CSV table of C-alpha atoms in Angstrom, one decimal:
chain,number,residue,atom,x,y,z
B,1,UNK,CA,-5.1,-79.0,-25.2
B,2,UNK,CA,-4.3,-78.3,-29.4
B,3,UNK,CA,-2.2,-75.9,-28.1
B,4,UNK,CA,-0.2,-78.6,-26.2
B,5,UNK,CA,-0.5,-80.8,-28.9
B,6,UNK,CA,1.2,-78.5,-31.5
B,7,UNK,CA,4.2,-77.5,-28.8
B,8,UNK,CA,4.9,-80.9,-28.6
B,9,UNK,CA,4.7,-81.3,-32.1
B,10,UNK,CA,1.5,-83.7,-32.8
B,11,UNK,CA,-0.5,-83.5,-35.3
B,12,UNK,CA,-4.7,-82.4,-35.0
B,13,UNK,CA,-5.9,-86.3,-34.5
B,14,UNK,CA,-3.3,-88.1,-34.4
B,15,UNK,CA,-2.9,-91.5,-32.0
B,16,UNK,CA,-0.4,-89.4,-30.0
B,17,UNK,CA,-3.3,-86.8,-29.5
B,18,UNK,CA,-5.8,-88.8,-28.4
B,19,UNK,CA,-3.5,-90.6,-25.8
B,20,UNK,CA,-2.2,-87.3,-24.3
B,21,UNK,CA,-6.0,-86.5,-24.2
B,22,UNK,CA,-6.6,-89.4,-22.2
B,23,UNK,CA,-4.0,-88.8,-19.9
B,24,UNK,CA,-5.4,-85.7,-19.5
B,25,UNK,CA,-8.9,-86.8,-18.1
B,26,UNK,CA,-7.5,-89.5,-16.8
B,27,UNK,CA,-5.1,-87.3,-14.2
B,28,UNK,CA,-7.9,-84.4,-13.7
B,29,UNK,CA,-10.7,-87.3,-12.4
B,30,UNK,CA,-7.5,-88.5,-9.7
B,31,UNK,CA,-7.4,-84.6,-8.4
B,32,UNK,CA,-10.9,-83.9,-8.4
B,33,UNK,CA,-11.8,-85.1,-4.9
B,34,UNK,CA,-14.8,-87.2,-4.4
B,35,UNK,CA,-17.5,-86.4,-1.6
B,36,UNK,CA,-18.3,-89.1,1.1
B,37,UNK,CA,-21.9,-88.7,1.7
B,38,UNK,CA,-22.3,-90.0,5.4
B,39,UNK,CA,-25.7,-91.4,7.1
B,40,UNK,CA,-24.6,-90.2,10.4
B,41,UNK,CA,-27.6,-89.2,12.6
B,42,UNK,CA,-27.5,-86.7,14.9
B,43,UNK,CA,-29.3,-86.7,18.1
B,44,UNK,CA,-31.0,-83.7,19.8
B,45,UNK,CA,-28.8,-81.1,22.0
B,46,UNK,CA,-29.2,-82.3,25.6
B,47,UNK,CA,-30.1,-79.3,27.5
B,48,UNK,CA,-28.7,-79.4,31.6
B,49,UNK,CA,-30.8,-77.0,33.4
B,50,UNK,CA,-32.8,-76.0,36.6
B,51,UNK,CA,-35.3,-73.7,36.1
B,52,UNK,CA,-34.7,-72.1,39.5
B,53,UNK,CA,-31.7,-70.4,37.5
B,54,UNK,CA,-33.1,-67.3,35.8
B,55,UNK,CA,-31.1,-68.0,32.3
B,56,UNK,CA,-32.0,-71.4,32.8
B,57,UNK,CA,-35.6,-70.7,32.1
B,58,UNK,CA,-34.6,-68.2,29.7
B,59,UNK,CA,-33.5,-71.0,27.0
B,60,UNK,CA,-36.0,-72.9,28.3
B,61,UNK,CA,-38.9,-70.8,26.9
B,62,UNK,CA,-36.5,-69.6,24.1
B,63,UNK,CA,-36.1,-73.2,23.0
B,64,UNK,CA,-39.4,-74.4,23.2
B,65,UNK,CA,-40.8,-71.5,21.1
B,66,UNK,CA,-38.5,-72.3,18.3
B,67,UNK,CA,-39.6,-75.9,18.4
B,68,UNK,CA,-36.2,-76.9,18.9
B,69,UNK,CA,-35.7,-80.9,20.0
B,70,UNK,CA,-33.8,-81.0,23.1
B,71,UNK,CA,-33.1,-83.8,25.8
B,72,UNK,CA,-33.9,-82.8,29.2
B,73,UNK,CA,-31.0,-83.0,31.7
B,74,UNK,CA,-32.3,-81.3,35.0
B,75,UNK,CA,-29.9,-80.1,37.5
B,76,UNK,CA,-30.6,-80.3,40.7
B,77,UNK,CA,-29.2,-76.9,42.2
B,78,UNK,CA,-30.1,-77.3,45.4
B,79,UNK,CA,-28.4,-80.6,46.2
B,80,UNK,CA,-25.4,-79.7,44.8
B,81,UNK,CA,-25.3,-81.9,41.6
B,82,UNK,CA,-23.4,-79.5,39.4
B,83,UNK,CA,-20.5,-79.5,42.1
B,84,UNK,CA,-19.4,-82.7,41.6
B,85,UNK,CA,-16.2,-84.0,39.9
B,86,UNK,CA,-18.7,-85.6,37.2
B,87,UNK,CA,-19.8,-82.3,36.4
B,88,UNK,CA,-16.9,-80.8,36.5
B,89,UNK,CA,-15.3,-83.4,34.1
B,90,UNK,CA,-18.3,-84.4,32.0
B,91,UNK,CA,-20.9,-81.7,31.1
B,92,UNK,CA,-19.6,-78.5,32.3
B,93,UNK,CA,-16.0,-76.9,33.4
B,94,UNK,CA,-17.2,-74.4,35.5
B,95,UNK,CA,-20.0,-76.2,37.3
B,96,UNK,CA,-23.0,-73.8,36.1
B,97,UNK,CA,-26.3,-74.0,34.8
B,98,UNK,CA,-27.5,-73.6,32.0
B,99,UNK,CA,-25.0,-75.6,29.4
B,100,UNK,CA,-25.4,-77.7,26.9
B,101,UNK,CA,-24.0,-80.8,24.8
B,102,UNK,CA,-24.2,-80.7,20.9
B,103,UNK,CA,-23.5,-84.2,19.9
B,104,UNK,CA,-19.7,-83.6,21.7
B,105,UNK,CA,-19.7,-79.8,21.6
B,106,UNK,CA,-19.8,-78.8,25.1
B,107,UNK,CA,-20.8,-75.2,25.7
B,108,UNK,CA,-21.8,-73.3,29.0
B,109,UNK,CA,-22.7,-69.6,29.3
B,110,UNK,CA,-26.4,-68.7,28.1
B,111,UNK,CA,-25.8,-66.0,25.3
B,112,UNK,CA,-23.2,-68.1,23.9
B,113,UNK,CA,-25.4,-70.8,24.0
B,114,UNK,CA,-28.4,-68.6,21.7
B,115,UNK,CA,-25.7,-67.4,19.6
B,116,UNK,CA,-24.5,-70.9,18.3
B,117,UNK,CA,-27.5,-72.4,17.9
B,118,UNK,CA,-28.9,-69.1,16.3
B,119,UNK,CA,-25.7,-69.9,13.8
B,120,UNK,CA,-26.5,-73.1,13.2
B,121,UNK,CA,-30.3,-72.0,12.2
B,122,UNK,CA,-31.5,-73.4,15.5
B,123,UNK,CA,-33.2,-70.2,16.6
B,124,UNK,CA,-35.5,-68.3,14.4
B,125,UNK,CA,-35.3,-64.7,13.0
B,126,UNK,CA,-38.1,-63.3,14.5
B,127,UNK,CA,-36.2,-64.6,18.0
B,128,UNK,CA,-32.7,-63.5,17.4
B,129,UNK,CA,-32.4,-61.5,13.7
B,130,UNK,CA,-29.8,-62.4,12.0
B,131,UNK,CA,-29.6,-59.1,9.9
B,132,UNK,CA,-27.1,-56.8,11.6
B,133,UNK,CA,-28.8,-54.0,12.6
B,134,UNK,CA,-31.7,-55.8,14.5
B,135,UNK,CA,-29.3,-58.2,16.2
B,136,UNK,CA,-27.0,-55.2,16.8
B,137,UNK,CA,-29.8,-53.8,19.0
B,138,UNK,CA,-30.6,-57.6,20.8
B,139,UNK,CA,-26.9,-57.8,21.4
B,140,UNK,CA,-26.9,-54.4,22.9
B,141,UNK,CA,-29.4,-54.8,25.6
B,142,UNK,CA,-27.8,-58.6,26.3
B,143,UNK,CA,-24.8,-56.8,27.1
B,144,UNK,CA,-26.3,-54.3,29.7
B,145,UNK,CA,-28.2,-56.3,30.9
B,146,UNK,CA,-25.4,-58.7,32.2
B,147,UNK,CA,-23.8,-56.3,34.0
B,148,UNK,CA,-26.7,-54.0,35.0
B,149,UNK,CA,-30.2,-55.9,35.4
B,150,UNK,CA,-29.3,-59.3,36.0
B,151,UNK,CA,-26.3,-58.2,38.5
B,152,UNK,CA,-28.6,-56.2,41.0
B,153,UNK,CA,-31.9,-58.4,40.5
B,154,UNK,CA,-29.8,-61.4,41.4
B,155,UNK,CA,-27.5,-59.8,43.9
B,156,UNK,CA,-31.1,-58.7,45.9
B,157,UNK,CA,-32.2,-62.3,45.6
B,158,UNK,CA,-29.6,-63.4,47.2
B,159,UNK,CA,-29.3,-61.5,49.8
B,160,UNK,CA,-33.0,-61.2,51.1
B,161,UNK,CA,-34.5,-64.9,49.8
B,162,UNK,CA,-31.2,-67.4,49.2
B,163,UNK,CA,-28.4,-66.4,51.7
B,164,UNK,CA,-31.1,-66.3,54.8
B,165,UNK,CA,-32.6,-69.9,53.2
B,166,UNK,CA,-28.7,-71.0,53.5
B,167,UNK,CA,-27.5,-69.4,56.6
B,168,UNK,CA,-30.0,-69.4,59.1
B,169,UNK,CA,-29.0,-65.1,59.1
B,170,UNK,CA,-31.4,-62.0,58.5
B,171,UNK,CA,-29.6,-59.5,56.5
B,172,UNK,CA,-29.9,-56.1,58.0
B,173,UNK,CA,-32.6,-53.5,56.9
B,174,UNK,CA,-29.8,-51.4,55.4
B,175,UNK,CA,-28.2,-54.0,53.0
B,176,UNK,CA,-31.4,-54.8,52.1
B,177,UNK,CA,-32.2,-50.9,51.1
B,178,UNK,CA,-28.9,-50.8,49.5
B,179,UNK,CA,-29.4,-53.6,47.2
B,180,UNK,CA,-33.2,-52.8,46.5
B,181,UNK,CA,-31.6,-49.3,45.1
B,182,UNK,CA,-29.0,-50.6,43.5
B,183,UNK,CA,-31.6,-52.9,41.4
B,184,UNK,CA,-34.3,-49.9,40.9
B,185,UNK,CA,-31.6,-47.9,39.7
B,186,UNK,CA,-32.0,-50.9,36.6
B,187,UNK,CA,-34.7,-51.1,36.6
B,188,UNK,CA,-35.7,-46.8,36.4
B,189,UNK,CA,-33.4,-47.6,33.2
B,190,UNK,CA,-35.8,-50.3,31.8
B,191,UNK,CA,-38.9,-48.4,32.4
B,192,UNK,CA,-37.6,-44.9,31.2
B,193,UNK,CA,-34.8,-45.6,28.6
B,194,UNK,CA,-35.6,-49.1,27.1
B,195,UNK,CA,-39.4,-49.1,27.4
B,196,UNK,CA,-39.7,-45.4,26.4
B,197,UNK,CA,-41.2,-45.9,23.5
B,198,UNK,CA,-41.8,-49.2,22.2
B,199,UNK,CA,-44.1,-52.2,23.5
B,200,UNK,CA,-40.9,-54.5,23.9
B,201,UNK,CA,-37.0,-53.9,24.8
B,202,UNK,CA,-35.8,-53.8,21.5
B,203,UNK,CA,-38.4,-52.8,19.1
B,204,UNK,CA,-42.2,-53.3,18.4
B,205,UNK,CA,-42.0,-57.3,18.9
B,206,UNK,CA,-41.1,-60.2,21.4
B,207,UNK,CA,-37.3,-60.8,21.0
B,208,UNK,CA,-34.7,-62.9,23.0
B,209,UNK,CA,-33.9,-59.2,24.9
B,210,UNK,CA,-37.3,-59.5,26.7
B,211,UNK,CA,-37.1,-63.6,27.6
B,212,UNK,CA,-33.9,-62.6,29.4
B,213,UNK,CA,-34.9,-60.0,31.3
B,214,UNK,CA,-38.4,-60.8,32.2
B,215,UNK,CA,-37.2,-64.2,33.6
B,216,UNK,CA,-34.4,-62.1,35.7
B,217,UNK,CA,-37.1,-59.5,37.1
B,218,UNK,CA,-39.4,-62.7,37.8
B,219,UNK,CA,-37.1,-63.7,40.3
B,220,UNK,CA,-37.2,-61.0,42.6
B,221,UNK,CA,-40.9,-62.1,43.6
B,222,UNK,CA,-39.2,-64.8,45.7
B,223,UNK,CA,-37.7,-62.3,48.3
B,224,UNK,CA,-41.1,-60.3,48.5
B,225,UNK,CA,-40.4,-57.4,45.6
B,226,UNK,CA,-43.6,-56.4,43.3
B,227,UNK,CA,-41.5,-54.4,40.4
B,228,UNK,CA,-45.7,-54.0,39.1
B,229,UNK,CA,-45.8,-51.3,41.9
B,230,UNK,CA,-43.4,-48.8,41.2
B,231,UNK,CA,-43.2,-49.7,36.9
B,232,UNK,CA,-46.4,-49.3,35.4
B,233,UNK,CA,-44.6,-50.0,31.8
B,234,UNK,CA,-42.4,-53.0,32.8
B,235,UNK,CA,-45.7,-54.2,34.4
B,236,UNK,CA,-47.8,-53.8,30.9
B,237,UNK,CA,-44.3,-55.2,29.3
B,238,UNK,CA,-44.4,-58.3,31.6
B,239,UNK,CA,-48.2,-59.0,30.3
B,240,UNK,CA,-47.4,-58.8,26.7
B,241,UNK,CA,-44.1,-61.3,27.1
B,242,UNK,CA,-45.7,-63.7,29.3
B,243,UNK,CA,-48.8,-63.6,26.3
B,244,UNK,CA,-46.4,-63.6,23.4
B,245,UNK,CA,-44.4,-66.9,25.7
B,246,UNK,CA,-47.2,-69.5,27.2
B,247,UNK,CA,-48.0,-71.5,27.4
B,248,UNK,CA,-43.9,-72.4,28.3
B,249,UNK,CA,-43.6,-68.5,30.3
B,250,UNK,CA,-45.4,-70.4,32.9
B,251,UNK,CA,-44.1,-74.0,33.0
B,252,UNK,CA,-41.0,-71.9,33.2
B,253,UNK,CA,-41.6,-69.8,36.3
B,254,UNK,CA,-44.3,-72.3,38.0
B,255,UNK,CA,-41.5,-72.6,41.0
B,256,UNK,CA,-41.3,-68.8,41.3
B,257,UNK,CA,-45.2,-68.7,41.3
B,258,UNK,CA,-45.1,-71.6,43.9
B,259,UNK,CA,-42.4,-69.8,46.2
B,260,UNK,CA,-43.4,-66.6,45.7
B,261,UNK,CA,-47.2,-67.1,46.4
B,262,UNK,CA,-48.1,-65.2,43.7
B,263,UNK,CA,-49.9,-66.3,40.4
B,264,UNK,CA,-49.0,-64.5,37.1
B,265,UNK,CA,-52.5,-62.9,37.5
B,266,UNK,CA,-52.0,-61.7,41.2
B,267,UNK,CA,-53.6,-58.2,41.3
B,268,UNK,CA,-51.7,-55.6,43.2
């Protein structure tokens, strides 16, 4: 600012001074932009689900283990209420469960789902790390397991317990061996490559990797398939994340147990 002064040829303390100082202050408070503090409150995600969906229950137990606030919108799969024009237009584009709505933000798809609220702190560490290497590793499994495990678990649910339920028709005895080894081919993988040597799917503790996949291997009970026969490690791995999950493991799966007619304790 004396530098300015003696450009412009005032003298250190003159009235001219000051007043160009003045100006000075005067025209950094007008740029220097002020920050509106808003009491806005924002109300819990609301959460549009059925837990006969398998990723439905998923980010059921996921959310209720990280104590996350959510308003209960149940679906109603069976009747048909996500395929009306409502639906379509008001909660979610593509007519699926499970989706949600963050105070406008409407988002369907279940990973993408974990991974914004896991950015928005929503979803603790322990859960979903947020350090690259360990959610490299949850990602990793997430990402096989959508196209592997979850495709030929749900692809033999359908065609032994829901298409039959819907049509009226038996599938034939060789479908049904051909989807049964299409999902133990997944499954082999779970017990001998993922389980090899650690208690849980991606490392020595409960992550989101094991709510996903244990609520997709759940579902096969429905159409009459014990994975504890054949998998002695998925069937220890099911114990430990059912313990690590309830008591909301099974609120989750209380329909599959119901269906099914077999408790989470059922011995073999």
């Amino acid at each position: 600012m004396s530098r300015l002064a003696t450009l412009l040829g005032l003298s250190q303390g003159s009235e001219d001074q000051q007043r160009l100082q003045m100006a000075f202050q005067e025209s950094n408070r007008a740029k220097t932009p002020t920050r509106q503090t808003t009491n806005l409150k924002m109300s819990p995600i609301k959460y549009y689900y059925d837990l006969m969906s398998q990723p439905s229950r998923a980010l059921f137990i996921i959310f209720r283990l990280s104590g996350m606030p959510f308003e209960d919108r149940v679906v109603a799969l069976r009747n048909g209420e996500h395929l009306t024009d409502d639906f379509k237009r008001d909660i979610n584009r593509f007519q699926r469960v499970p989706c949600i709505n963050d105070n406008g933000n409407k988002l369907a798809e279940s990973v993408a789902i974990l991974r914004y609220l896991s950015a928005k702190g929503k979803i603790p560490e322990h859960l979903y790390p947020k350090y690259f290497v360990d959610q490299s590793r949850v990602d990793e499994f997430l990402e096989w397991h959508h196209i592997s495990l979850r495709l030929t678990c749900a692809m033999y649910f359908r065609t032994v317990w829901l298409e039959p339920l819907l049509t009226g028709r038996t599938p034939t005895e060789a479908k049904i061996e051909m989807m049964r080894m299409h999902m133990e081919r997944n499954l082999d993988v779970v017990e001998e490559v993922w389980l090899e040597s650690s208690d849980f799917l991606t490392g020595p503790t409960l992550r989101v990797a094991d709510i996903f996949a244990a609520c997709e291997i759940e579902q096969t009970r429905m159409a009459d398939y014990d994975v504890r026969i054949k998998y002695p490690k998925i069937r220890a791995w099911l114990k430990r994340v059912r313990q690590s999950c309830n008591p909301h493991y099974d609120v989750a799966h209380e329909f599959v147990y119901k269906i099914s007619g077999t408790g989470p304790q059922a011995k073999l």
